GROMACS .gro file of C-alpha atoms in nm:
model
  285
    1MET     CA    1   0.558   0.424   3.666
    2PRO     CA    2   0.423   0.588   3.348
    3ALA     CA    3   0.484   0.443   2.993
    4ASP     CA    4   0.737   0.710   2.942
    5GLY     CA    5   0.911   0.692   3.288
    6VAL     CA    6   0.810   1.038   3.393
    7GLN     CA    7   0.562   1.190   3.628
    8ARG     CA    8   0.226   1.277   3.480
    9THR     CA    9   0.053   1.583   3.593
   10SER     CA   10  -0.191   1.788   3.391
   11THR     CA   11  -0.269   2.137   3.302
   12PRO     CA   12  -0.562   2.395   3.365
   13ASP     CA   13  -0.804   2.352   3.648
   14ALA     CA   14  -0.633   2.210   3.940
   15ALA     CA   15  -0.842   2.333   4.224
   16ALA     CA   16  -1.155   2.206   4.068
   17SER     CA   17  -1.027   1.820   4.020
   18THR     CA   18  -0.773   1.791   4.283
   19PRO     CA   19  -0.883   1.551   4.556
   20ASN     CA   20  -0.909   1.720   4.918
   21ASP     CA   21  -0.778   1.405   5.090
   22ASP     CA   22  -0.452   1.303   4.888
   23THR     CA   23  -0.173   1.409   4.689
   24ALA     CA   24  -0.218   1.443   4.321
   25PRO     CA   25  -0.157   1.122   4.085
   26THR     CA   26   0.163   1.081   3.915
   27HIS     CA   27   0.019   0.873   3.628
   28ALA     CA   28  -0.225   0.988   3.353
   29PRO     CA   29  -0.532   1.038   3.184
   30GLY     CA   30  -0.877   1.036   3.092
   31PHE     CA   31  -1.208   0.966   3.289
   32ALA     CA   32  -1.448   1.271   3.338
   33ALA     CA   33  -1.801   1.340   3.462
   34ASN     CA   34  -2.087   1.303   3.198
   35VAL     CA   35  -2.398   1.156   3.168
   36ALA     CA   36  -2.317   0.821   3.048
   37PHE     CA   37  -2.062   0.789   3.350
   38PRO     CA   38  -2.272   0.899   3.653
   39ARG     CA   39  -2.013   0.847   3.910
   40GLY     CA   40  -1.885   1.190   3.843
   41VAL     CA   41  -1.513   1.124   3.916
   42ARG     CA   42  -1.204   1.187   3.698
   43SER     CA   43  -0.930   0.929   3.699
   44PHE     CA   44  -0.674   1.224   3.618
   45VAL     CA   45  -0.599   1.551   3.807
   46VAL     CA   46  -0.534   1.861   3.583
   47ARG     CA   47  -0.254   2.056   3.721
   48ALA     CA   48  -0.032   2.345   3.607
   49GLY     CA   49   0.286   2.192   3.463
   50ARG     CA   50   0.625   2.343   3.341
   51THR     CA   51   0.628   2.363   2.962
   52THR     CA   52   0.991   2.380   2.820
   53THR     CA   53   1.099   2.626   2.537
   54GLY     CA   54   1.115   2.334   2.298
   55GLN     CA   55   0.773   2.199   2.381
   56ALA     CA   56   0.626   2.554   2.368
   57ARG     CA   57   0.778   2.581   2.025
   58ALA     CA   58   0.640   2.273   1.908
   59LEU     CA   59   0.285   2.369   2.038
   60ALA     CA   60   0.305   2.680   1.846
   61GLU     CA   61   0.437   2.543   1.532
   62LEU     CA   62   0.347   2.193   1.489
   63GLY     CA   63   0.008   2.233   1.695
   64PRO     CA   64  -0.205   2.346   1.410
   65ARG     CA   65  -0.096   2.050   1.174
   66TYR     CA   66  -0.115   1.779   1.448
   67VAL     CA   67  -0.360   1.886   1.737
   68LEU     CA   68  -0.737   1.861   1.644
   69PRO     CA   69  -0.993   2.047   1.879
   70TYR     CA   70  -1.283   1.854   2.073
   71ASP     CA   71  -1.593   1.896   1.887
   72ALA     CA   72  -1.902   1.716   1.967
   73ALA     CA   73  -2.043   1.784   1.637
   74THR     CA   74  -1.763   1.565   1.491
   75THR     CA   75  -1.925   1.219   1.486
   76ASP     CA   76  -1.660   1.019   1.305
   77LEU     CA   77  -1.313   1.131   1.484
   78VAL     CA   78  -1.132   0.830   1.273
   79ALA     CA   79  -1.259   0.979   0.916
   80ALA     CA   80  -1.173   1.338   1.024
   81CYS     CA   81  -0.825   1.249   1.130
   82ALA     CA   82  -0.768   1.027   0.850
   83ASP     CA   83  -0.845   1.301   0.617
   84ALA     CA   84  -0.616   1.555   0.794
   85ALA     CA   85  -0.350   1.298   0.828
   86GLY     CA   86  -0.397   1.188   0.462
   87ALA     CA   87  -0.394   1.507   0.296
   88GLY     CA   88  -0.087   1.417   0.092
   89GLY     CA   89  -0.254   1.101  -0.028
   90GLN     CA   90  -0.163   0.869   0.241
   91LYS     CA   91  -0.405   0.601   0.325
   92TYR     CA   92  -0.407   0.424   0.663
   93THR     CA   93  -0.525   0.067   0.694
   94GLN     CA   94  -0.589   0.092   1.075
   95THR     CA   95  -0.667   0.355   1.352
   96VAL     CA   96  -0.549   0.307   1.708
   97LEU     CA   97  -0.650   0.537   1.993
   98GLU     CA   98  -0.425   0.607   2.289
   99ILE     CA   99  -0.541   0.727   2.602
  100GLY     CA  100  -0.306   0.908   2.810
  101PHE     CA  101   0.033   0.923   2.601
  102GLY     CA  102   0.240   1.087   2.877
  103MET     CA  103   0.545   1.243   2.720
  104GLY     CA  104   0.483   1.067   2.408
  105GLN     CA  105   0.785   0.852   2.386
  106ALA     CA  106   0.596   0.530   2.332
  107THR     CA  107   0.343   0.691   2.093
  108ALA     CA  108   0.629   0.799   1.870
  109HIS     CA  109   0.767   0.469   1.896
  110ILE     CA  110   0.490   0.262   1.790
  111ALA     CA  111   0.399   0.531   1.519
  112ALA     CA  112   0.743   0.498   1.353
  113LEU     CA  113   0.709   0.113   1.346
  114ARG     CA  114   0.342   0.112   1.183
  115PRO     CA  115   0.354   0.396   0.932
  116ASP     CA  116   0.044   0.250   0.764
  117THR     CA  117  -0.171   0.297   1.103
  118LEU     CA  118  -0.296   0.622   1.205
  119PHE     CA  119  -0.259   0.699   1.591
  120ILE     CA  120  -0.491   0.928   1.778
  121GLY     CA  121  -0.375   1.032   2.115
  122CYS     CA  122  -0.556   1.176   2.407
  123GLU     CA  123  -0.371   1.366   2.663
  124VAL     CA  124  -0.471   1.658   2.914
  125HIS     CA  125  -0.140   1.722   3.013
  126GLU     CA  126   0.001   2.019   2.790
  127PRO     CA  127   0.386   1.946   2.848
  128GLY     CA  128   0.325   1.611   2.712
  129VAL     CA  129   0.135   1.711   2.422
  130GLY     CA  130   0.415   1.956   2.343
  131ALA     CA  131   0.687   1.679   2.394
  132LEU     CA  132   0.512   1.447   2.179
  133LEU     CA  133   0.483   1.725   1.908
  134LYS     CA  134   0.838   1.765   1.932
  135LEU     CA  135   0.924   1.403   1.887
  136LEU     CA  136   0.713   1.396   1.560
  137GLY     CA  137   0.863   1.691   1.411
  138GLU     CA  138   1.221   1.550   1.487
  139GLN     CA  139   1.123   1.203   1.350
  140GLN     CA  140   0.902   1.370   1.084
  141LEU     CA  141   0.596   1.122   1.149
  142ALA     CA  142   0.284   1.206   0.980
  143ASN     CA  143   0.047   0.917   1.119
  144VAL     CA  144  -0.024   1.088   1.464
  145ARG     CA  145  -0.305   1.326   1.561
  146ILE     CA  146  -0.361   1.465   1.908
  147LEU     CA  147  -0.675   1.582   2.104
  148GLN     CA  148  -0.576   1.755   2.436
  149HIS     CA  149  -0.914   1.664   2.590
  150ASP     CA  150  -1.063   1.428   2.822
  151ALA     CA  151  -1.077   1.090   2.658
  152VAL     CA  152  -1.419   0.970   2.770
  153GLN     CA  153  -1.598   1.269   2.635
  154VAL     CA  154  -1.394   1.225   2.300
  155LEU     CA  155  -1.495   0.845   2.279
  156GLN     CA  156  -1.838   0.925   2.370
  157ASP     CA  157  -1.899   1.229   2.133
  158MET     CA  158  -1.652   1.190   1.862
  159VAL     CA  159  -1.551   0.805   1.791
  160ALA     CA  160  -1.814   0.612   1.577
  161PRO     CA  161  -1.906   0.270   1.697
  162ALA     CA  162  -1.656  -0.010   1.535
  163SER     CA  163  -1.419   0.260   1.396
  164LEU     CA  164  -1.111   0.152   1.601
  165HIS     CA  165  -0.874  -0.118   1.542
  166GLY     CA  166  -0.692  -0.069   1.852
  167VAL     CA  167  -0.683   0.099   2.191
  168HIS     CA  168  -0.370   0.164   2.401
  169ILE     CA  169  -0.358   0.229   2.763
  170PHE     CA  170  -0.037   0.224   2.913
  171PHE     CA  171   0.025   0.263   3.296
  172PRO     CA  172  -0.285   0.458   3.395
  173ASP     CA  173  -0.280   0.606   3.742
  174PRO     CA  174  -0.334   0.323   3.985
  175TRP     CA  175  -0.488   0.535   4.251
  176HIS     CA  176  -0.346   0.321   4.527
  177LYS     CA  177  -0.558   0.402   4.815
  178LYS     CA  178  -0.875   0.216   4.840
  179ARG     CA  179  -1.100   0.513   4.900
  180HIS     CA  180  -0.979   0.629   4.557
  181HIS     CA  181  -1.015   0.308   4.367
  182LYS     CA  182  -1.331   0.463   4.218
  183ARG     CA  183  -1.095   0.700   4.027
  184ARG     CA  184  -0.921   0.422   3.819
  185LEU     CA  185  -0.968   0.472   3.454
  186ILE     CA  186  -1.022   0.088   3.403
  187GLN     CA  187  -1.395   0.052   3.499
  188PRO     CA  188  -1.696  -0.148   3.340
  189ARG     CA  189  -1.845   0.133   3.195
  190LEU     CA  190  -1.554   0.250   3.005
  191VAL     CA  191  -1.437  -0.099   2.903
  192ARG     CA  192  -1.812  -0.137   2.752
  193LEU     CA  193  -1.755   0.191   2.558
  194LEU     CA  194  -1.427   0.104   2.435
  195ALA     CA  195  -1.555  -0.250   2.321
  196GLU     CA  196  -1.832  -0.074   2.144
  197ARG     CA  197  -1.598   0.168   1.957
  198LEU     CA  198  -1.376  -0.113   1.840
  199ALA     CA  199  -1.417  -0.305   1.521
  200PRO     CA  200  -1.442  -0.703   1.540
  201GLY     CA  201  -1.112  -0.823   1.567
  202GLY     CA  202  -0.955  -0.508   1.697
  203TYR     CA  203  -0.775  -0.508   2.039
  204LEU     CA  204  -0.757  -0.333   2.384
  205HIS     CA  205  -0.395  -0.333   2.518
  206CYS     CA  206  -0.362  -0.225   2.896
  207ALA     CA  207  -0.026  -0.212   3.091
  208THR     CA  208   0.029  -0.154   3.464
  209ASP     CA  209   0.327  -0.175   3.700
  210TRP     CA  210   0.088  -0.183   4.001
  211GLU     CA  211  -0.014  -0.573   4.072
  212PRO     CA  212  -0.345  -0.498   4.262
  213TYR     CA  213  -0.442  -0.281   3.974
  214ALA     CA  214  -0.341  -0.537   3.719
  215GLU     CA  215  -0.574  -0.796   3.915
  216GLN     CA  216  -0.865  -0.557   3.886
  217MET     CA  217  -0.801  -0.471   3.508
  218LEU     CA  218  -0.830  -0.848   3.455
  219GLN     CA  219  -1.115  -0.883   3.639
  220VAL     CA  220  -1.299  -0.616   3.477
  221LEU     CA  221  -1.163  -0.711   3.117
  222ALA     CA  222  -1.273  -1.058   3.129
  223ALA     CA  223  -1.618  -0.946   3.269
  224GLU     CA  224  -1.709  -0.780   2.951
  225PRO     CA  225  -1.878  -1.019   2.709
  226LEU     CA  226  -1.784  -0.831   2.385
  227LEU     CA  227  -1.412  -0.880   2.452
  228THR     CA  228  -1.202  -1.196   2.459
  229ASN     CA  229  -0.866  -1.254   2.628
  230THR     CA  230  -0.593  -1.328   2.376
  231ALA     CA  231  -0.387  -1.525   2.693
  232THR     CA  232  -0.495  -1.725   2.980
  233GLY     CA  233  -0.432  -1.439   3.225
  234TYR     CA  234  -0.178  -1.157   3.144
  235ALA     CA  235  -0.034  -1.138   2.815
  236PRO     CA  236   0.328  -1.133   2.706
  237LYS     CA  237   0.462  -0.793   2.634
  238PRO     CA  238   0.405  -0.720   2.262
  239ASP     CA  239   0.690  -0.636   2.101
  240TYR     CA  240   0.571  -0.287   1.966
  241ARG     CA  241   0.525  -0.148   2.323
  242PRO     CA  242   0.886  -0.021   2.419
  243GLU     CA  243   1.023  -0.065   2.739
  244THR     CA  244   1.139   0.231   2.919
  245LYS     CA  245   1.457   0.289   3.116
  246PHE     CA  246   1.251   0.303   3.439
  247GLU     CA  247   1.063  -0.009   3.348
  248ARG     CA  248   1.412  -0.185   3.282
  249ARG     CA  249   1.522  -0.045   3.645
  250GLY     CA  250   1.205  -0.167   3.783
  251LEU     CA  251   1.229  -0.519   3.644
  252LYS     CA  252   1.590  -0.552   3.754
  253LEU     CA  253   1.497  -0.466   4.094
  254GLY     CA  254   1.206  -0.750   4.076
  255HIS     CA  255   0.930  -0.529   4.008
  256GLY     CA  256   0.667  -0.653   3.768
  257VAL     CA  257   0.478  -0.528   3.482
  258TRP     CA  258   0.160  -0.683   3.344
  259ASP     CA  259   0.028  -0.631   2.999
  260LEU     CA  260  -0.325  -0.736   2.911
  261VAL     CA  261  -0.447  -0.774   2.543
  262PHE     CA  262  -0.811  -0.848   2.473
  263ARG     CA  263  -0.983  -0.859   2.143
  264ARG     CA  264  -1.316  -0.732   2.041
  265ASN     CA  265  -1.513  -1.074   1.952
  266ASP     CA  266  -1.809  -1.119   1.734
  267VAL     CA  267  -2.076  -1.059   1.994
  268PRO     CA  268  -2.321  -0.811   1.874
  269VAL     CA  269  -2.368  -0.501   2.094
  270ALA     CA  270  -2.730  -0.565   2.097
  271ASP     CA  271  -2.693  -0.891   2.271
  272ALA     CA  272  -2.444  -0.767   2.517
  273PRO     CA  273  -2.625  -0.762   2.881
  274PRO     CA  274  -2.679  -0.398   2.997
  275LEU     CA  275  -2.450  -0.307   3.282
  276VAL     CA  276  -2.622  -0.279   3.592
  277ALA     CA  277  -2.616   0.003   3.821
  278GLY     CA  278  -2.307   0.018   4.037
  279ALA     CA  279  -2.111  -0.169   3.797
  280ASP     CA  280  -1.807   0.010   3.869
  281SER     CA  281  -1.805  -0.083   4.217
  282LEU     CA  282  -1.600  -0.393   4.105
  283SER     CA  283  -1.279  -0.183   4.138
  284ASP     CA  284  -1.353  -0.147   4.499
  285GLN     CA  285  -1.349  -0.504   4.577
   0.00000   0.00000   0.00000
């Protein structure tokens, strides 16, 4: 179940990224092939989705204000977004990146609670981008910026080290079948990249409703020397993360939801042991 309680598919090149041996995932975002991630596997499937009239209007009218283009020449996305969002004089004390915001309900909810924080959301699903833009317009929220692009490339190319105060990854696709575990977003290489982009004291908050994935997340996060768990295992749900109607329904039926909150510790990046070849195979155990 995604954070917003809806099935998440994505837009443009379905044929290029849809697995041949299984149906497309119902969750979201962000892991693509590039030189630092040699597995050559995406954790999301880009598929055509229906954009409503309201979403299309929001994309056309509000996109120029809130949506920023992917640009590898922009090496400090946080500063660029802060400049864009703070054009009216607003200064933001923190910046949080969200990977895969689905239909944007959680993003808008948290942004409204924390007006002094700038939220940068990465989502490849165009109807989801339109849905969040619609919410931003309705609620007159200024502290959100969006990139409709693969989050890993954004992190690698556009986010400066130690520039983020938080990262949200809510209900990424669990890729249930073992042969697809390599497609899961939470892998050692990505976690190391996230840790390097977090400022000391910054946090990484993941949530999932699939227990085997929660166990793998905990294993991978606990193994990262740049991060420290804020709990002895799974964390209580932070008050800022909204509980969707689908989540409430699942909880009534006895289904679980697991939150994990880790903080960037004071270990210098240079002191962290390098990841060994095949590190991402942790997820296949």
